[in-house]
Coordinates of C-alpha atoms in Angstrom, one line a residue:
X1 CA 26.3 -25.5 19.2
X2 CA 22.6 -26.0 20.1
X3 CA 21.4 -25.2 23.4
X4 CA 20.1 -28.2 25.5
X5 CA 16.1 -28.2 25.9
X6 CA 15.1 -26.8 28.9
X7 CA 12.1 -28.0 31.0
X8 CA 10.0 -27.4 34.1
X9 CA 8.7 -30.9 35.7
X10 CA 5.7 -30.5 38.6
X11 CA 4.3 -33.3 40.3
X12 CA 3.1 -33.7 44.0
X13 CA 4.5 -36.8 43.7
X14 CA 8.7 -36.1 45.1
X15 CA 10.3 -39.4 44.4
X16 CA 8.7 -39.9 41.0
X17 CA 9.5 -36.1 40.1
X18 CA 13.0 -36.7 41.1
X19 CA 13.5 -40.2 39.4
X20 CA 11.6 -38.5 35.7
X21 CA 14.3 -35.7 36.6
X22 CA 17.4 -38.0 37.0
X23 CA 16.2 -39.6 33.5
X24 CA 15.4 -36.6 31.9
X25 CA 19.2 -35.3 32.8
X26 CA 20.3 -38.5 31.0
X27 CA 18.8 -37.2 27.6
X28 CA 20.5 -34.4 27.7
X29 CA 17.9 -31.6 29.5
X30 CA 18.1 -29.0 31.8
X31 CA 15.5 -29.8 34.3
X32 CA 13.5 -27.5 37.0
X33 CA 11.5 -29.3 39.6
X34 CA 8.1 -28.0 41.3
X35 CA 6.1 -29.7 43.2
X36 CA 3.2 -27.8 43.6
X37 CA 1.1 -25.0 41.4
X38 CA 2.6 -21.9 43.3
X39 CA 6.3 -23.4 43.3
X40 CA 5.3 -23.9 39.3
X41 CA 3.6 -20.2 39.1
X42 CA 6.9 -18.7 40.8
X43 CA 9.3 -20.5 38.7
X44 CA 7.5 -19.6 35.5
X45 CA 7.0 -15.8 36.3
X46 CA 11.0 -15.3 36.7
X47 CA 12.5 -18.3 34.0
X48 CA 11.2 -19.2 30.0
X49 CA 11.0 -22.8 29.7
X50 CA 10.9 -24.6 26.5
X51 CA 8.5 -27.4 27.5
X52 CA 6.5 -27.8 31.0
X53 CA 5.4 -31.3 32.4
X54 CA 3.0 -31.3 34.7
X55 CA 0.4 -33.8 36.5
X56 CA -3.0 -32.7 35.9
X57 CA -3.7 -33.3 39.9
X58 CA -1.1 -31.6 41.9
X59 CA -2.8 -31.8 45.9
X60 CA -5.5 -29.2 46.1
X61 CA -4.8 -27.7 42.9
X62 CA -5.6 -28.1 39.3
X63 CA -3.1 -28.5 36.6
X64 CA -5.7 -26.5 34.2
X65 CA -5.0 -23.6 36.2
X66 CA -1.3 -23.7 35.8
X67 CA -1.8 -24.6 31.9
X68 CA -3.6 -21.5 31.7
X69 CA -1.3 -19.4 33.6
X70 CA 1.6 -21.2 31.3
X71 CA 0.2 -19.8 28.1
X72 CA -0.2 -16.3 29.4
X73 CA 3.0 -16.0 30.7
X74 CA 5.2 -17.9 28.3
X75 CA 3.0 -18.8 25.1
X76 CA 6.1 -20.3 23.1
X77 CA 6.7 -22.7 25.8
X78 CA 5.0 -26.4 24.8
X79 CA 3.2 -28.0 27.3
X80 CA 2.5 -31.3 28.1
X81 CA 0.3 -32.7 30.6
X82 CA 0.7 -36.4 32.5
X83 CA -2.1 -37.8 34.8
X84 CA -3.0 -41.1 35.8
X85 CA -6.9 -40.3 35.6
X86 CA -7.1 -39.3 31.6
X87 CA -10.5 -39.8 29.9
X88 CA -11.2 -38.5 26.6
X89 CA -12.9 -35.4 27.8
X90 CA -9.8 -34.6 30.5
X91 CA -7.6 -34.7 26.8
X92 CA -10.4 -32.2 25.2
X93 CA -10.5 -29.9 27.9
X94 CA -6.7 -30.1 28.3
X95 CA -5.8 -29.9 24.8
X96 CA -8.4 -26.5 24.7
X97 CA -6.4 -24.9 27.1
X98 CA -3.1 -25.3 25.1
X99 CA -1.7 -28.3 26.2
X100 CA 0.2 -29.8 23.1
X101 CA -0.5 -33.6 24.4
X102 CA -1.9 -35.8 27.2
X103 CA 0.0 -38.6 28.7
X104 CA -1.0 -41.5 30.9
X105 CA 0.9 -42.3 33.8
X106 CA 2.9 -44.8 34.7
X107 CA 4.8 -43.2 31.8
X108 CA 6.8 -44.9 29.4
X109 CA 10.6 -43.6 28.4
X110 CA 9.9 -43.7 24.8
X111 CA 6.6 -42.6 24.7
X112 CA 7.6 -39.3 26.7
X113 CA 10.8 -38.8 24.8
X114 CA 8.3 -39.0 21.0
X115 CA 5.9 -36.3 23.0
X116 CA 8.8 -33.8 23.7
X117 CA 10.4 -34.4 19.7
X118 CA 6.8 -33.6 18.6
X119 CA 6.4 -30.5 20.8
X120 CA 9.8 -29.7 20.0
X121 CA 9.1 -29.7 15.9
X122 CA 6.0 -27.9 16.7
X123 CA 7.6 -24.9 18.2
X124 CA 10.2 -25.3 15.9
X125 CA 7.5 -24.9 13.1
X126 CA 5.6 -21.9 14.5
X127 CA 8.9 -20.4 15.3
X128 CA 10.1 -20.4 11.2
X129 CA 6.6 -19.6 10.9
X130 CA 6.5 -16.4 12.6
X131 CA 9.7 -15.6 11.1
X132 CA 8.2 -16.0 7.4
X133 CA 5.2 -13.6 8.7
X134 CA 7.9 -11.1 10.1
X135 CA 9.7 -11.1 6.0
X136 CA 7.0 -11.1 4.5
X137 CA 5.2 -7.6 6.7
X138 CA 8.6 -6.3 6.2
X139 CA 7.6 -6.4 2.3
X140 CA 3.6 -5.7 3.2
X141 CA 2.4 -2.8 1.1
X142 CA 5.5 -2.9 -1.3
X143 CA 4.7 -5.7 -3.3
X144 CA 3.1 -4.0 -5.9
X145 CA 5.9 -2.1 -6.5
X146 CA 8.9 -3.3 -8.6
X147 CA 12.4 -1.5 -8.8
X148 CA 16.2 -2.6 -8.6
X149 CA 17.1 1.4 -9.1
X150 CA 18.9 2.7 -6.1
X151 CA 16.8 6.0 -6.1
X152 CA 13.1 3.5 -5.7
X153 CA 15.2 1.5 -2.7
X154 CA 16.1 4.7 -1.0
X155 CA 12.0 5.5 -1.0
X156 CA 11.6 1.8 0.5
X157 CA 13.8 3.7 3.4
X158 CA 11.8 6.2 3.6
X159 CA 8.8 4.7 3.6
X160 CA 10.1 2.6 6.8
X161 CA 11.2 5.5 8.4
X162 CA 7.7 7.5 7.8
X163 CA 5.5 5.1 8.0
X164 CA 4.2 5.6 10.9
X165 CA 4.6 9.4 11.5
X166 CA 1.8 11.9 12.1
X167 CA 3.2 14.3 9.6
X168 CA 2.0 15.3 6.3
X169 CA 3.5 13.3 3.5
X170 CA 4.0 14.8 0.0
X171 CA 4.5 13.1 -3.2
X172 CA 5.8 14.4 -6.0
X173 CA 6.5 13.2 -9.7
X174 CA 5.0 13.5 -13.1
X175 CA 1.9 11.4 -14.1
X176 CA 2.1 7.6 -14.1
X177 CA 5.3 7.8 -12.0
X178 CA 2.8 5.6 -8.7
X179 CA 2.5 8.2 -6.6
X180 CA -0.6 6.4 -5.5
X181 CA 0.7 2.9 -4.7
X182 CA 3.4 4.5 -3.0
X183 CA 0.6 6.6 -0.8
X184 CA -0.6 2.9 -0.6
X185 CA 2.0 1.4 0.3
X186 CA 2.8 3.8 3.4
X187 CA -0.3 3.1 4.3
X188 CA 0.2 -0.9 4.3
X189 CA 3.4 -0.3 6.4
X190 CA 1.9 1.6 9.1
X191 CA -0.1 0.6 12.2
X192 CA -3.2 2.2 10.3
X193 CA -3.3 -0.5 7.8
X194 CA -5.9 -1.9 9.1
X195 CA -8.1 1.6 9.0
X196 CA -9.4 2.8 5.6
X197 CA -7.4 4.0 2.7
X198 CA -9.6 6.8 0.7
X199 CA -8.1 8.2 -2.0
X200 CA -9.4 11.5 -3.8
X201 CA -8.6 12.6 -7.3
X202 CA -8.9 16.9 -6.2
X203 CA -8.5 17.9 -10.0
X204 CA -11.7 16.0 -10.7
X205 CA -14.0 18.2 -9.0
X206 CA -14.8 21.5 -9.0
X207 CA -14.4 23.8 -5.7
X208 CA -18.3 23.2 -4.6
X209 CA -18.4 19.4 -5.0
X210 CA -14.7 19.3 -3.5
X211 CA -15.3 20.9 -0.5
X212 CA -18.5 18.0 0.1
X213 CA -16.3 15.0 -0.7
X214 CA -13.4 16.1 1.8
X215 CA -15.8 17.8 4.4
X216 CA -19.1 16.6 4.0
X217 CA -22.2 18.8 4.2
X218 CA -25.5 19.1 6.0
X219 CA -29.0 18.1 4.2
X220 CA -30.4 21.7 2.8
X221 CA -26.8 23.0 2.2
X222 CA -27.3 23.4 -1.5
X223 CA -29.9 22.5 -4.1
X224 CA -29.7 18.9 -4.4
X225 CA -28.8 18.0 -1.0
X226 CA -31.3 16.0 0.6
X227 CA -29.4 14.3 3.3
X228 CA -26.5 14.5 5.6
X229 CA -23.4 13.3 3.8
X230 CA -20.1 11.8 5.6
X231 CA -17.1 13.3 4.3
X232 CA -13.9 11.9 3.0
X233 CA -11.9 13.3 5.9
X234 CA -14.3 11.2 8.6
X235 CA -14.6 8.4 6.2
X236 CA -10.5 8.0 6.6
X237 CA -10.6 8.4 10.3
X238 CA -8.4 5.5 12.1
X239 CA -6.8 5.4 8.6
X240 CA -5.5 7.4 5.9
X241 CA -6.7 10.4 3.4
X242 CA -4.8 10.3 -0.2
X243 CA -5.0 13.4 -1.7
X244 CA -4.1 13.4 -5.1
X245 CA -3.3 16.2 -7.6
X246 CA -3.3 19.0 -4.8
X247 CA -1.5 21.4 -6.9
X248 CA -4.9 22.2 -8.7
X249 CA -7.1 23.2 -5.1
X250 CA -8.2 26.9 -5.1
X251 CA -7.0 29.6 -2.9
X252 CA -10.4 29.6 -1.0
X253 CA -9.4 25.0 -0.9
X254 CA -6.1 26.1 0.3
X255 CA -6.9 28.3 3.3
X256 CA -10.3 25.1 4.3
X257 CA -7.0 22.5 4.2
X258 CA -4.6 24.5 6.1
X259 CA -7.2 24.7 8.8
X260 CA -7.7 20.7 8.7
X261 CA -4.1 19.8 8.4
X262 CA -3.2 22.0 11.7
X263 CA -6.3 21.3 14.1
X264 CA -8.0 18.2 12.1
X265 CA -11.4 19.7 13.1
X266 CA -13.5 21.2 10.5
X267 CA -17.6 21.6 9.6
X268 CA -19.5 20.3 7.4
X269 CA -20.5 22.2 3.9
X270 CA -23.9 24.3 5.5
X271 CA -23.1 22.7 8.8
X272 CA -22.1 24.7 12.6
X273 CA -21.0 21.6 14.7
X274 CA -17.6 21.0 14.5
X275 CA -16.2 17.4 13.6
X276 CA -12.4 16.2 15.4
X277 CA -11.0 13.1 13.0
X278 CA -7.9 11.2 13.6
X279 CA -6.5 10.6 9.8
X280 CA -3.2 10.4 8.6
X281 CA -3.1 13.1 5.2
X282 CA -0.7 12.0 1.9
X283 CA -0.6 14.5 -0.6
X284 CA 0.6 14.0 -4.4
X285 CA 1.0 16.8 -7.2
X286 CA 2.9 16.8 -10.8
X287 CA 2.9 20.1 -9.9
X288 CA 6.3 22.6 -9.1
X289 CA 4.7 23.5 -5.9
X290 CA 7.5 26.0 -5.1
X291 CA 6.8 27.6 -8.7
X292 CA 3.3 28.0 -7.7
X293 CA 4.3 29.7 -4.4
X294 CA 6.6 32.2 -5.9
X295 CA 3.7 33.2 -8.4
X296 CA 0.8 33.3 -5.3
X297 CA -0.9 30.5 -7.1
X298 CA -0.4 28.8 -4.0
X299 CA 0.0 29.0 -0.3
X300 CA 3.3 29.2 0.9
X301 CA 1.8 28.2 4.7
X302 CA 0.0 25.2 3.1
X303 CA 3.5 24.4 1.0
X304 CA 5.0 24.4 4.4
X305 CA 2.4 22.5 6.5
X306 CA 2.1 19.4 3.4
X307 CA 6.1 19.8 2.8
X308 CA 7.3 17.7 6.0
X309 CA 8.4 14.9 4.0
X310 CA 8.9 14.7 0.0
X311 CA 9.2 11.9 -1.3
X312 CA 10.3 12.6 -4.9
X313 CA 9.2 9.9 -7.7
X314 CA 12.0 9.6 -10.4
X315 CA 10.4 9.1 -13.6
X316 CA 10.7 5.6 -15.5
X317 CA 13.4 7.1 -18.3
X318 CA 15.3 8.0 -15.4
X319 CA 15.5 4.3 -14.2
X320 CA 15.6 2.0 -17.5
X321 CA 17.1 -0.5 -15.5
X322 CA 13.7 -1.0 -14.1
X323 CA 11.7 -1.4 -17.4
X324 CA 12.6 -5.6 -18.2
X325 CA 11.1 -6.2 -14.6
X326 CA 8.1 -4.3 -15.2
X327 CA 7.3 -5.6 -18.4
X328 CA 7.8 -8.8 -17.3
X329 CA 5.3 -7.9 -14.5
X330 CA 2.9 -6.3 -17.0
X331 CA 3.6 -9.1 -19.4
X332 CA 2.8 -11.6 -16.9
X333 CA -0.8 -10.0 -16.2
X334 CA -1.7 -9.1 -19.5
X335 CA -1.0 -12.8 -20.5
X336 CA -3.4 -14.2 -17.6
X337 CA -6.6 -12.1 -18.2
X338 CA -6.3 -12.1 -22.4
X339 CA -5.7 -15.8 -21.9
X340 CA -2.8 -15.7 -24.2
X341 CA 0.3 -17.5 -23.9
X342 CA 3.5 -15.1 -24.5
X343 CA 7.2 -15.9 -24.0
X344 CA 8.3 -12.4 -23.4
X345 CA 10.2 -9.6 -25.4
X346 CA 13.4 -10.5 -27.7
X347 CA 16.4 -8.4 -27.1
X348 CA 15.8 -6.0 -29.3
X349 CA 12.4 -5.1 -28.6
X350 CA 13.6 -4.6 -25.1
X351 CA 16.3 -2.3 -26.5
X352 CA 13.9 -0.2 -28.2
X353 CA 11.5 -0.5 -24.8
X354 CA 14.7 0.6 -22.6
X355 CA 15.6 3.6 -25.2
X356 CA 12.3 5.4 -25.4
X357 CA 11.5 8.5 -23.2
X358 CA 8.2 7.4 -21.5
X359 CA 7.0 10.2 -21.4
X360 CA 3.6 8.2 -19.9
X361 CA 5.8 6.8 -17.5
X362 CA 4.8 3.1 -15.8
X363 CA 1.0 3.5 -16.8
X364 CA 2.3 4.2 -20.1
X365 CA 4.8 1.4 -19.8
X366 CA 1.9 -0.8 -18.8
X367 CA -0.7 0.1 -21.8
X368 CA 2.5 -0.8 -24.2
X369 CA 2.8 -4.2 -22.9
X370 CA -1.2 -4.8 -22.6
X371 CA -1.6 -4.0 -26.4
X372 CA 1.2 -5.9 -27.2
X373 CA -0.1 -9.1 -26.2
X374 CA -3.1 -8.0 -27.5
X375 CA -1.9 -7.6 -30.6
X376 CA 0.6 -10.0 -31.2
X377 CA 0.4 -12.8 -33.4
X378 CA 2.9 -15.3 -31.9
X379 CA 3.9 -16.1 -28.5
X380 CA 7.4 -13.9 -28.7
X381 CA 7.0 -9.8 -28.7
X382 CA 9.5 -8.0 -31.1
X383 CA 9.9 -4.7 -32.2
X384 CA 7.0 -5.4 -35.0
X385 CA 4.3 -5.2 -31.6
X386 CA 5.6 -1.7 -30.5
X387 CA 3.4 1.2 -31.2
X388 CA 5.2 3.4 -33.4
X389 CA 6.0 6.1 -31.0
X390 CA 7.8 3.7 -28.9
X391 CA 9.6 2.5 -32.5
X392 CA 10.6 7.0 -33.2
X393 CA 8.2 6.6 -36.2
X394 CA 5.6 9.0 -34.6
X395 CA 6.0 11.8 -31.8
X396 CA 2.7 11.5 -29.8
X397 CA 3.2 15.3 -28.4
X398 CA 3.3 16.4 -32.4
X399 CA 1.0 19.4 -32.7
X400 CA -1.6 18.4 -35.6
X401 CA -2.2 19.5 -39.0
X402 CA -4.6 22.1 -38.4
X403 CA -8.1 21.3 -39.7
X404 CA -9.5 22.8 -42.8
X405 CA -12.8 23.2 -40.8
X406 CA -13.0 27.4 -41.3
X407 CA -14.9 27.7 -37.7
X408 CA -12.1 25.7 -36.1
X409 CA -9.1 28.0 -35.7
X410 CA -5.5 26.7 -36.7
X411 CA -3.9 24.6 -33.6
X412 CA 0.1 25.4 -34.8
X413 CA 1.5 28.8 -32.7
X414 CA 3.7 30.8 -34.4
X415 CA 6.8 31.6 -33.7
X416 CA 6.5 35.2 -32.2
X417 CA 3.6 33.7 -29.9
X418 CA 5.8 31.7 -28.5
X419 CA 9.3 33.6 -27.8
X420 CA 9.5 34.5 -23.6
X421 CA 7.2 31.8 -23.0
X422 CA 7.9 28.7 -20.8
X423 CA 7.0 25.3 -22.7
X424 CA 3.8 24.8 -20.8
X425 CA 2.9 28.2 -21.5
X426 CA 3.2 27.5 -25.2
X427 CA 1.4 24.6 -25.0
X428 CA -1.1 26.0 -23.7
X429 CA -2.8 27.1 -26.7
X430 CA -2.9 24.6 -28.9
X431 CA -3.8 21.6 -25.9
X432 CA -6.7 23.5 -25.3
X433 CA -7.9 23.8 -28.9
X434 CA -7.2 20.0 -29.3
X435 CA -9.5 19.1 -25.9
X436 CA -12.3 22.0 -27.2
X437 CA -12.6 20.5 -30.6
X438 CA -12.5 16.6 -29.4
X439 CA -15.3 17.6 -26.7
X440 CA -17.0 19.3 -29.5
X441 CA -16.8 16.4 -31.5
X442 CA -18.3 14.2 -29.0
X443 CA -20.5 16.4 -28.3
X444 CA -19.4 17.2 -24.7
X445 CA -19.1 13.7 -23.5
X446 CA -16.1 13.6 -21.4
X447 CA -15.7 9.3 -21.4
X448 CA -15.4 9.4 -25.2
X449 CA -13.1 12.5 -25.0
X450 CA -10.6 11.3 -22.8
X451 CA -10.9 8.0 -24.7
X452 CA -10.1 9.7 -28.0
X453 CA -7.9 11.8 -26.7
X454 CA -6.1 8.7 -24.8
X455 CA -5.9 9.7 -21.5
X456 CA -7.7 9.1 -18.4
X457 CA -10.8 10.7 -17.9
X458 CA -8.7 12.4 -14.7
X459 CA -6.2 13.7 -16.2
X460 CA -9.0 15.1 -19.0
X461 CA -11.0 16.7 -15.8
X462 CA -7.6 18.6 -14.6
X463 CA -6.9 20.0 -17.8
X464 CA -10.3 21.1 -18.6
X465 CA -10.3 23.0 -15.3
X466 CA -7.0 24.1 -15.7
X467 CA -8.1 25.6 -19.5
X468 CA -11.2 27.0 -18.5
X469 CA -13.2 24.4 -20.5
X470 CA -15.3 23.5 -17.3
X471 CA -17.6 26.1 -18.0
X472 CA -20.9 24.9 -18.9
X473 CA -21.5 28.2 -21.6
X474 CA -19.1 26.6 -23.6
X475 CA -21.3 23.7 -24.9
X476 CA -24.0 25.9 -25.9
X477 CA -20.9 28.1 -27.8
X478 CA -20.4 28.2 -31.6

């Protein structure tokens, strides 16, 4: 059952306040009488009304002054004003001050009764409003990210529960799994939002240039620097720092972010004066972290100091369930910016789609559905738009036929090279021979490598650091 309107009637005047009050009962209201400003002031200050009536001239003072008081203390309650003075600036200046309407006195019944059903619809209104706002925050920073899988909707939970936490946040999950929308996302969900987001890609650069893009440095702190430089760590102050691909920082990196991450005061690369930031650190590896600690490649105090909370990405053949909304999603894009008008997948290209590995996870998932529209020659995808990996026709991790070049050594291990190795470790070889011969090839250019080589020029940065091909004697090698 609804509750009856309530409502807070002031006028000087007593036997017109009470008779509007008697009339007022009639319709069904619960009415308050003041009849004076402080009466009005007092009432307010202890009692929520949903709409006040008040006379613009109430003895020696103003009805202004009790519209503005109104709107401080109660700024869902409607007001609206009566006088029997109104000229069109008293409705301006009224109206500014958040009076919902002006009425002219001697009032008439049906006139009032309209003004309180429009005020009513109007709170109404910015009530469902605010309640829309309230759904759609609630989603803020996840809508970017699509999942019916139970594991995803337990990291939603998390991301509630963390988002507004001081701690260290680490996310972990192979490439193309989002570990940066989710680093996004947390961000979006907390009271930082509106700060900065800077995100930093730490298996991009080597040790010097890293240690300037999170710290800064002073002008004359190496050949080349000219000027003071602002570091990533300041430029995320108020918001947050995304740190991706930690795993790959060096020992000397390690012991510079353990010092951050405890006091969040550092100097600047060739600088003495100590900087004090306030931002909010995500990490993200595809690393085994704990791997890397048990072999000393990496800090076990750092492990525990980034380790608070883990928040562990599944990968996208762990959640197939999730691959007919994404590349309806993907679809969907791809189809706006090639112009193209496409239906969507037939069962059994999504059969094949769900079935693969994805060993590229979402980003991989994503380049699929891009080429197919792309590609495609009618407006409905089947298994004949599929690159053939996805089809089982080709396995894109295949070592190649080695070369008959005689200067380019064979890429295929054998066997006893091999045996007591992990599958990394065997990979090792030949990956590196495939990146040394395509930068070769291209004569060192790194955007036509990774582009060959199809992967992001990233990902081609890591592994060249991570194979010793970074060195700069190697282009001037046989």
């Amino acid at each position: 059952m609804n509750q009856p309107i309530s409502l807070l009637l002031v006028d000087d005047d007593h036997h017109l306040a009470q008779s509007m009050a008697d009339w007022l009962h009639e319709q069904g209201m619960q009415v308050a009488v003041a009849s004076d400003a402080a009466q009005a002031r007092s009432q307010l200050s202890s009692t929520s009304y949903d709409i006040l009536l008040t006379d613009l001239r109430l003895g020696a003072d103003d009805g202004m002054d009790l519209i503005r008081f109104s709107r401080k203390a109660h700024p869902e309650t409607a007001v609206l004003v009566m006088t029997g003075y109104a000229t069109p600036d008293t409705a301006v200046a009224a109206v500014r001050e958040g009076a919902f309407d002006v009425l002219t006195k001697p009032l008439i019944d049906e006139e009032l009764a309209l003004a309180m059903d429009r005020a009513m619809a109007q709170r109404d209104i910015a009530k469902e409003n605010e309640s829309l706002k309230k759904q759609l925050d609630r989603r803020s920073g996840l809508e970017n990210i699509l999942s019916h899988d139970y594991r995803m909707l337990k990291i939603f939970d998390i991301i509630d529960n963390v988002a507004d936490a001081k701690a260290s946040i680490l996310i972990t999950g192979e490439n193309g799994t989002g570990k940066s929308m989710i680093a996004r996302a947390i961000h979006g969900r907390s009271s930082r939002r509106g700060g900065p987001f800077v995100e930093v890609a730490c298996g991009a650069l080597p040790d010097t240039l890293l240690e300037s893009e999170l710290f800064g440095h002073v002008a004359g702190a190496f050949t080349g620097a000219a000027v003071d430089k602002v570091g990533k760590f300041e430029l995320a102050s108020g918001g947050t720092l995304f740190l991706d691909e930690i795993g790959t920082a060096s020992p000397a990196m390690q012991v510079k972010l353990l010092r951050v991450l405890q006091e969040f005061q550092f100097e600047r690369l060739g600088g003495t004066e100590t900087q004090s930031v306030d931002t909010r650190v995500i990490l993200a590896t595809n690393e085994n972290l704990q791997q890397q600690v048990a072999s000393g490649a990496f800090r076990q105090d750092l492990y525990y100091r980034i380790n608070v909370v883990n928040i562990q990405l599944p990968s996208l053949r762990e959640r197939p369930g999730d691959i007919p909304i994404l590349a309806e999603h993907f679809l969907r894009e791809a189809s706006e910016t090639s112009g193209r008008p496409i239906n969507g997948f037939d069962a059994d290209a999504m059969d094949r789609l769900q079935r693969y590995q994805w060993p590229g996870n979402v980003r991989q998932l994503q380049n699929v559905v891009e080429r197919a529209v792309l590609l495609s020659r009618d407006a409905d995808l089947t298994v004949e738009d599929l690159p053939p990996e996805v089809l089982g026709h080709a396995d894109p991790l295949a070592v190649p036929t080695p070369s008959n070049d005689a200067n380019e050594p064979s890429l295929a291990p054998r066997l006893g090279d091999v045996q007591g190795k992990s599958l990394r470790d065997a990979l090792e070889g030949p990956e590196r021979q495939i990146i040394l011969q395509s930068l070769r090839r291209h004569n060192w250019n790194r955007a036509a490598t990774a582009d060959a080589l199809e992967i992001n020029r990233t990902t081609l940065y890591k592994k060249m650091k991570r194979l010793g091909l970074d060195d700069p004697r190697l282009q001037f090698s046989s």
